[in-house]
mmCIF file of C-alpha atoms and ligand atoms in Angstrom:
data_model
loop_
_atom_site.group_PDB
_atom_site.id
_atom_site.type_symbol
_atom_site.label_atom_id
_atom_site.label_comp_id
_atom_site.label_asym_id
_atom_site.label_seq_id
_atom_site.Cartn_x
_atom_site.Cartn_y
_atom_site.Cartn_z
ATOM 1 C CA UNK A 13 12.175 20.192 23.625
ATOM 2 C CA UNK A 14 13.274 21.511 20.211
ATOM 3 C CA UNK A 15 10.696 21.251 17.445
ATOM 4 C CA UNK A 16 13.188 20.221 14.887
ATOM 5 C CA UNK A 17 14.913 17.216 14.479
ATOM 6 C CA UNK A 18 18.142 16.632 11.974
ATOM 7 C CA UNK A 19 18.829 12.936 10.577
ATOM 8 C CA UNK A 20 20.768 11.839 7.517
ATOM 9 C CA UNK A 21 18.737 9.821 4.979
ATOM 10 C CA UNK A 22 21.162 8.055 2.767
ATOM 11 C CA UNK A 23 23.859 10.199 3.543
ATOM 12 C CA UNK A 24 21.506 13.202 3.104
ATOM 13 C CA UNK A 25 21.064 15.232 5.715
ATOM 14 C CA UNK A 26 17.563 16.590 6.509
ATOM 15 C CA UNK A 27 15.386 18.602 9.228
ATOM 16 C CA UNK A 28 11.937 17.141 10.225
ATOM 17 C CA UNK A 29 9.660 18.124 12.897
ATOM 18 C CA UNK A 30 9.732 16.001 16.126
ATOM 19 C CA UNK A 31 7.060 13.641 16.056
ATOM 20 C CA UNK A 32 6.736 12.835 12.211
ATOM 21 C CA UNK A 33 7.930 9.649 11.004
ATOM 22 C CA UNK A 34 11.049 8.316 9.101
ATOM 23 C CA UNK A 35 8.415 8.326 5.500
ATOM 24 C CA UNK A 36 6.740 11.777 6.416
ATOM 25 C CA UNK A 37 10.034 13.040 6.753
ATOM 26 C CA UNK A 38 11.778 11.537 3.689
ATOM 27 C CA UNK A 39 8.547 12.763 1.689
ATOM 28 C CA UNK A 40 9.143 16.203 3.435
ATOM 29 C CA UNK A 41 12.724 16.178 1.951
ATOM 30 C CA UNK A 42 11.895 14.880 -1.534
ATOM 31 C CA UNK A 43 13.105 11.294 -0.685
ATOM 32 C CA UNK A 44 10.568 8.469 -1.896
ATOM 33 C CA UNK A 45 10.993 5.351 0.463
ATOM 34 C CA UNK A 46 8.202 2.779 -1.007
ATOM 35 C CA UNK A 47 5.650 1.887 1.254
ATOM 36 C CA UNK A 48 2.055 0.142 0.813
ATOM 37 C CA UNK A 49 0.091 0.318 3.750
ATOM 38 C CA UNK A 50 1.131 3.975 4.702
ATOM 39 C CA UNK A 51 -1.720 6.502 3.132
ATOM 40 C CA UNK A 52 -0.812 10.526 4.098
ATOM 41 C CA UNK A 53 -4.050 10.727 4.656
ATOM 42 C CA UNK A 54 -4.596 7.874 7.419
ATOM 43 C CA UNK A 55 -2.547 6.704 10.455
ATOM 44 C CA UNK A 56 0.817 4.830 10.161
ATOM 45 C CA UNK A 57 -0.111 1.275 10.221
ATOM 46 C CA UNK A 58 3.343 -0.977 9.938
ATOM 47 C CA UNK A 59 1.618 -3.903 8.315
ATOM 48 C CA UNK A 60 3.634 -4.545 5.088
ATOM 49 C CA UNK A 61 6.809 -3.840 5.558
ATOM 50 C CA UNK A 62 7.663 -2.517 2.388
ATOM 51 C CA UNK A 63 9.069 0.668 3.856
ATOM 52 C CA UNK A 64 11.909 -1.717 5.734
ATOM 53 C CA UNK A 65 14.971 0.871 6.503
ATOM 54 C CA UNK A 66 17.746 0.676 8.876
ATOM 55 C CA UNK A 67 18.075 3.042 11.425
ATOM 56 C CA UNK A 68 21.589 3.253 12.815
ATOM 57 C CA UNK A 69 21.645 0.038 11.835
ATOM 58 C CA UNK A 70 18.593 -1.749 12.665
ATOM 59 C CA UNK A 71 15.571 -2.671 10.530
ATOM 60 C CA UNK A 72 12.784 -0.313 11.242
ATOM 61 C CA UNK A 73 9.182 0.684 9.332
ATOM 62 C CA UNK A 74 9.749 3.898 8.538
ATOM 63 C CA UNK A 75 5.995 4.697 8.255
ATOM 64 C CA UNK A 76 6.008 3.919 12.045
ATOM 65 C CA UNK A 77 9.182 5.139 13.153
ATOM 66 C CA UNK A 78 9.793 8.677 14.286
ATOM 67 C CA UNK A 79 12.823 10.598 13.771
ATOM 68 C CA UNK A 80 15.070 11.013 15.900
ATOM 69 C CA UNK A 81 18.274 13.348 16.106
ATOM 70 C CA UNK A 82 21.128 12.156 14.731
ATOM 71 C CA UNK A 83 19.498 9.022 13.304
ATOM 72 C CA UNK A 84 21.483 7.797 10.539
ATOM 73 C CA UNK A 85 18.717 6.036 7.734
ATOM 74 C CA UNK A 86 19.653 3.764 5.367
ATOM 75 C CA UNK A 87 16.974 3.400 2.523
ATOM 76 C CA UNK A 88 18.364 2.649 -0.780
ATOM 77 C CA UNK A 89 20.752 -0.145 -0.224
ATOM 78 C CA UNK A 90 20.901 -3.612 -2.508
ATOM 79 C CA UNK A 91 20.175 -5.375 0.823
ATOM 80 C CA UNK A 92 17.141 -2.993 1.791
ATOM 81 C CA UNK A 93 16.146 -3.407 -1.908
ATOM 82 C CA UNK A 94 16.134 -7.007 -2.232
ATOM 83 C CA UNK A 95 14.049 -7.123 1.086
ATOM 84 C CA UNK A 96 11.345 -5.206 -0.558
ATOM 85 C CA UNK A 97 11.342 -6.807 -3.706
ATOM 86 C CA UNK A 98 11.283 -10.005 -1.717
ATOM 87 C CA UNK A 99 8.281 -8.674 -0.330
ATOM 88 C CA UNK A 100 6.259 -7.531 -3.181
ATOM 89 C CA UNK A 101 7.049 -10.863 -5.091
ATOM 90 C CA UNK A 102 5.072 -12.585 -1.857
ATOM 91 C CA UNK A 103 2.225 -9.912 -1.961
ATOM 92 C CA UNK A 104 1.872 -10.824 -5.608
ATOM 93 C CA UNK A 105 2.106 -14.712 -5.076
ATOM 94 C CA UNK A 106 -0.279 -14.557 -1.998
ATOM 95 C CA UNK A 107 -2.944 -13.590 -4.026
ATOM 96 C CA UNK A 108 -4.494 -13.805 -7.923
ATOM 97 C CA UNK A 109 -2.888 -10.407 -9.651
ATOM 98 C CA UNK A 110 -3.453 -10.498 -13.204
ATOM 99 C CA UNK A 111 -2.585 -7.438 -14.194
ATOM 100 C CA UNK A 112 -2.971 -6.991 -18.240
ATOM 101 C CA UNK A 113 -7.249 -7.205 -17.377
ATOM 102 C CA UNK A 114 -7.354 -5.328 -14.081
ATOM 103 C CA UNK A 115 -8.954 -1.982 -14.730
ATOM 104 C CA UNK A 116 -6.209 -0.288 -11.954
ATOM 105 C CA UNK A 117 -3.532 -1.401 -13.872
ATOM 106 C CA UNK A 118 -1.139 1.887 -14.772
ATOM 107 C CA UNK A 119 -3.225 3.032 -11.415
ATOM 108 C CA UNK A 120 -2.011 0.471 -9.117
ATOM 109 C CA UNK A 121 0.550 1.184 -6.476
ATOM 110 C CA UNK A 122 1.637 -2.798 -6.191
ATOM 111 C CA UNK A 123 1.755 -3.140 -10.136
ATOM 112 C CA UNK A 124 3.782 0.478 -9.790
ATOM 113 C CA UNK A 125 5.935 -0.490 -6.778
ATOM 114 C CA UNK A 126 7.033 -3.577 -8.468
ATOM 115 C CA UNK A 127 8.219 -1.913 -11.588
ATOM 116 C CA UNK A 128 10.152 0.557 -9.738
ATOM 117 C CA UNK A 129 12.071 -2.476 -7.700
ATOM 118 C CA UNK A 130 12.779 -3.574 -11.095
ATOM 119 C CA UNK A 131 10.530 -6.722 -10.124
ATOM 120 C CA UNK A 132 10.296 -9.078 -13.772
ATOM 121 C CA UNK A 133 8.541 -11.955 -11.811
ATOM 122 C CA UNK A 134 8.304 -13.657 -8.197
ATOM 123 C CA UNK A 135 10.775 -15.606 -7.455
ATOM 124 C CA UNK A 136 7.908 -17.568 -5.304
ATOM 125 C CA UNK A 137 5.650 -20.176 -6.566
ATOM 126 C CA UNK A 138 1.952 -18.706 -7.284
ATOM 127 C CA UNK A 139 -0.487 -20.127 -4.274
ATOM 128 C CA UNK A 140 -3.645 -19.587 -6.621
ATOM 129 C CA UNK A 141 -6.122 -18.813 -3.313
ATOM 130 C CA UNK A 142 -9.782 -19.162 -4.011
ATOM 131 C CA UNK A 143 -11.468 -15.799 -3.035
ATOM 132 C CA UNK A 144 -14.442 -14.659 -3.245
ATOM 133 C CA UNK A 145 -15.899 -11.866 -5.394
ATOM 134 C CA UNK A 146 -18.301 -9.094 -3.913
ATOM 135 C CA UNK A 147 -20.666 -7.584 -6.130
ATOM 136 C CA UNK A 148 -23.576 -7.466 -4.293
ATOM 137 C CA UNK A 149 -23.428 -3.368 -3.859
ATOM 138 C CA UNK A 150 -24.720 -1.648 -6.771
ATOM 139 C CA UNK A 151 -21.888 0.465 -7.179
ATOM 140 C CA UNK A 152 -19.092 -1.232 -5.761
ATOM 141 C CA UNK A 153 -17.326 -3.994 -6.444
ATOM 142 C CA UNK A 154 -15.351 -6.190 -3.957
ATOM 143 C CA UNK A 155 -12.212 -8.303 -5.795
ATOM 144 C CA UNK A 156 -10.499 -9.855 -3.293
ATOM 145 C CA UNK A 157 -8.259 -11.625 -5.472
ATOM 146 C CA UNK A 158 -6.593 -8.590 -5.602
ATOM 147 C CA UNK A 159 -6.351 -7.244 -1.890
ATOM 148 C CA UNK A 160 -2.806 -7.279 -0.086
ATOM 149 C CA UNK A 161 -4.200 -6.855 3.155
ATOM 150 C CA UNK A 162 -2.867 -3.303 3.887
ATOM 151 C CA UNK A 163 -6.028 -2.233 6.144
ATOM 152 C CA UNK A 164 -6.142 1.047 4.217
ATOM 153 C CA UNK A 165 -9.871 0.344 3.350
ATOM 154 C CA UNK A 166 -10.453 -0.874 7.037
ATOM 155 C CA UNK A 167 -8.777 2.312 8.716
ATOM 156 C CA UNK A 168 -10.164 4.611 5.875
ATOM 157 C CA UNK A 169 -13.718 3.520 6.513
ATOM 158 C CA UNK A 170 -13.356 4.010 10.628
ATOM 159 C CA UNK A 171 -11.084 7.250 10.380
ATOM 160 C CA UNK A 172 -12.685 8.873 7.477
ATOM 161 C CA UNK A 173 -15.736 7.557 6.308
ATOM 162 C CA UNK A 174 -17.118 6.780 10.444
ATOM 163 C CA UNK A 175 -18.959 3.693 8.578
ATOM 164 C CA UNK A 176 -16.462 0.514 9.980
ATOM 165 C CA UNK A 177 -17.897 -1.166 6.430
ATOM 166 C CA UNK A 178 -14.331 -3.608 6.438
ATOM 167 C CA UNK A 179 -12.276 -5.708 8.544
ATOM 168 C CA UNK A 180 -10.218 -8.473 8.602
ATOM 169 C CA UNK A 181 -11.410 -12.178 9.346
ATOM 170 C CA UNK A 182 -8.794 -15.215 9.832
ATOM 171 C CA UNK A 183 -5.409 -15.478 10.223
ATOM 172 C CA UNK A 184 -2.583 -16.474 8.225
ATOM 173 C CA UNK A 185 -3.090 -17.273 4.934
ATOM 174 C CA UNK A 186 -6.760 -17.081 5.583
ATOM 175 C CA UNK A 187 -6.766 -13.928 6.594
ATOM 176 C CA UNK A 188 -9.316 -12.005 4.216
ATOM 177 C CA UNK A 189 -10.873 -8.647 4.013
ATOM 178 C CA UNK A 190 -15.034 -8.548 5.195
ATOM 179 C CA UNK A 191 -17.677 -6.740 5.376
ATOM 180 C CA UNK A 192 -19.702 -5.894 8.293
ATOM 181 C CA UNK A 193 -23.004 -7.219 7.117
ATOM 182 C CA UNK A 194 -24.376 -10.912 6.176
ATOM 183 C CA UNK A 195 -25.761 -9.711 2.961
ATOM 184 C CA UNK A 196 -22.170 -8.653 1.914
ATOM 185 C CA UNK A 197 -21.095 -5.543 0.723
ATOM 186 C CA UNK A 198 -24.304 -4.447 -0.305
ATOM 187 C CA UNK A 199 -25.951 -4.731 3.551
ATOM 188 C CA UNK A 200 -23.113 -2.245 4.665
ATOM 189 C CA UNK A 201 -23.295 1.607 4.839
ATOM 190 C CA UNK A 202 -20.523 1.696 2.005
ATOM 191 C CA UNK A 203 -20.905 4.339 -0.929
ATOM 192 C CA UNK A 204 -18.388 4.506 -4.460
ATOM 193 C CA UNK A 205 -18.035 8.280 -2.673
ATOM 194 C CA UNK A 206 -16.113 7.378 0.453
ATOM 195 C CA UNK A 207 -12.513 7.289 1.072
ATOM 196 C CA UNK A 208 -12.220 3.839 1.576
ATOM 197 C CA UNK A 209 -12.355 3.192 -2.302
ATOM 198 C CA UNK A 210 -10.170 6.044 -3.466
ATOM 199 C CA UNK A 211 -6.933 5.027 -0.760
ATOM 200 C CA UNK A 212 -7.045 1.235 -1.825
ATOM 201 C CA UNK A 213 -3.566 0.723 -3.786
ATOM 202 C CA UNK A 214 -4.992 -1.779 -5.576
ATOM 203 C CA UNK A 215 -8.092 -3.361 -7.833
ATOM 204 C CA UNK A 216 -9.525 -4.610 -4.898
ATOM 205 C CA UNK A 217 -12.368 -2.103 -4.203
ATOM 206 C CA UNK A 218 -13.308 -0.197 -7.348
ATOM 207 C CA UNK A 219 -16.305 1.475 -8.365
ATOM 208 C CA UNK A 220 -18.356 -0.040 -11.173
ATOM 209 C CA UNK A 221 -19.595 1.316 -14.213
ATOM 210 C CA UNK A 222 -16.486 3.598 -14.652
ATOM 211 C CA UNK A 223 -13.926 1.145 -16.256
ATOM 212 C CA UNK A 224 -11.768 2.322 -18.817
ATOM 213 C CA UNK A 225 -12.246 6.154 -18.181
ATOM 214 C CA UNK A 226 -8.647 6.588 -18.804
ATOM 215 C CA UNK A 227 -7.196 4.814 -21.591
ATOM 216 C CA UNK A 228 -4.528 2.240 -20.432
ATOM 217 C CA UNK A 229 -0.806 3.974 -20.781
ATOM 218 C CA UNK A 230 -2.183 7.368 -19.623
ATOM 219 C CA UNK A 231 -2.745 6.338 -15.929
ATOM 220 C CA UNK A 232 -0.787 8.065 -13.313
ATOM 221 C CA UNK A 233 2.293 5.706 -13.303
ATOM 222 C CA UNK A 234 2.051 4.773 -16.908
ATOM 223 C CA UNK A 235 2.869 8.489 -16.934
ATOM 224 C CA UNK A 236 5.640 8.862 -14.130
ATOM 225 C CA UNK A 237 7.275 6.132 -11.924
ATOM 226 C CA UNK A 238 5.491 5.618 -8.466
ATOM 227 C CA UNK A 239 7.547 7.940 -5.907
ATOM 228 C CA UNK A 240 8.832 10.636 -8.675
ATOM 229 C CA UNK A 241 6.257 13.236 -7.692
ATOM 230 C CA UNK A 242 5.881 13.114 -3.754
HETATM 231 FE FE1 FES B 318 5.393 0.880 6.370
HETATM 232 FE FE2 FES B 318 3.626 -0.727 5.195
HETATM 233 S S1 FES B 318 4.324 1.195 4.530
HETATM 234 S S2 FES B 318 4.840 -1.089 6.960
#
């Protein structure tokens, strides 16, 4: 078996290593294909879709599809655009995003994503959820009114951190991120330190005490777009 693997992205044609996936590869190459639940650091996942390319023709994730040889990609087509905008606009709908007084705004990779898509507003009504706020830790807070469900916490804590602090609970719509402990997030093993905080894309776990830091519009994508440095 050959160790490298040729495929055109967008009419591009690049060389990837058997076994890596449709993103790893485009990121290899210098192509950005947005994703949310994909981390480098953690395993593919193939939760949110936003990564939605066609691969000779057929929707795939590319966080979760390998390359293949002669696999013609399509990324950045109006139709594969308007899929992921579609499903941003429902990530931001699904749950309470108000940006202007999040502290990760200008640090957020949904705020960031969005903006790139050229998102102005959802084209979905706002559902409002209630959700309940963590603070319990002493140096972590919990915002769940802010978490898109992309299990990077969840797989960060097991892969990473060994701790297994987060999970999911419910289904559907009432599907919601927990804690393993009844006292909340303050029973768990969780610390500001572990890699569970730093990969979340979003305000939804942040450390306390720390807000502010960096003044808003010098964040990283108040800087640069999301996907110009990869
Ligand atoms: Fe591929 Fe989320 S980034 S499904």
């Amino acid at each position: 078996m050959t160790d490298s693997v040729k495929l055109k992205i967008d009419g591009k044609e690049i060389t990837a290593k058997a076994g890596q996936t449709i993103l790893q590869a485009a990121a290899m190459a210098g192509i950005y294909i947005p994703h949310l639940c994909a981390h480098r650091e953690l395993e593919p996942w193939g939760s949110c879709r936003v990564c939605t390319v066609k691969v000779n023709g057929r929707p795939q994730a590319a966080c979760t599809q390998p390359v293949a040889e002669g696999a013609v990609v399509e990324s950045e087509t109006p139709e594969l655009v308007n899929v992921r905008r579609a499903l941003v606009e429902m990530l931001f709908v699904e749950g309470n995003h108000v940006c202007p007084s999040c502290e990760k705004s200008g640090n957020c990779e949904l705020q960031a994503t969005a903006y790139r898509l050229g998102i102005a507003a959802p084209r979905f009504p706002y559902t409002f959820p209630k959700r309940e706020i963590d603070a319990s830790h002493p140096d972590i807070i919990l915002e769940r009114n802010r978490c898109i469900l992309c299990a990077r916490c969840v797989r960060a804590s097991t892969e990473v951190d060994g701790k297994h602090a987060f999970d999911f609970v419910g289904r559907g719509v009432h599907k919601r991120i927990a804690v393993n402990a009844e006292a909340g997030l303050a029973g768990t093993s969780a610390a500001a330190t572990d890699k569970a905080l730093s990969v979340c894309p979003v305000g939804c776990l942040m450390k306390k005490r720390v807000g502010f830091a960096v003044p808003v519009g010098q964040r990283q994508f108040d800087e640069k777009q999301i996907g110009s440095e990869i």
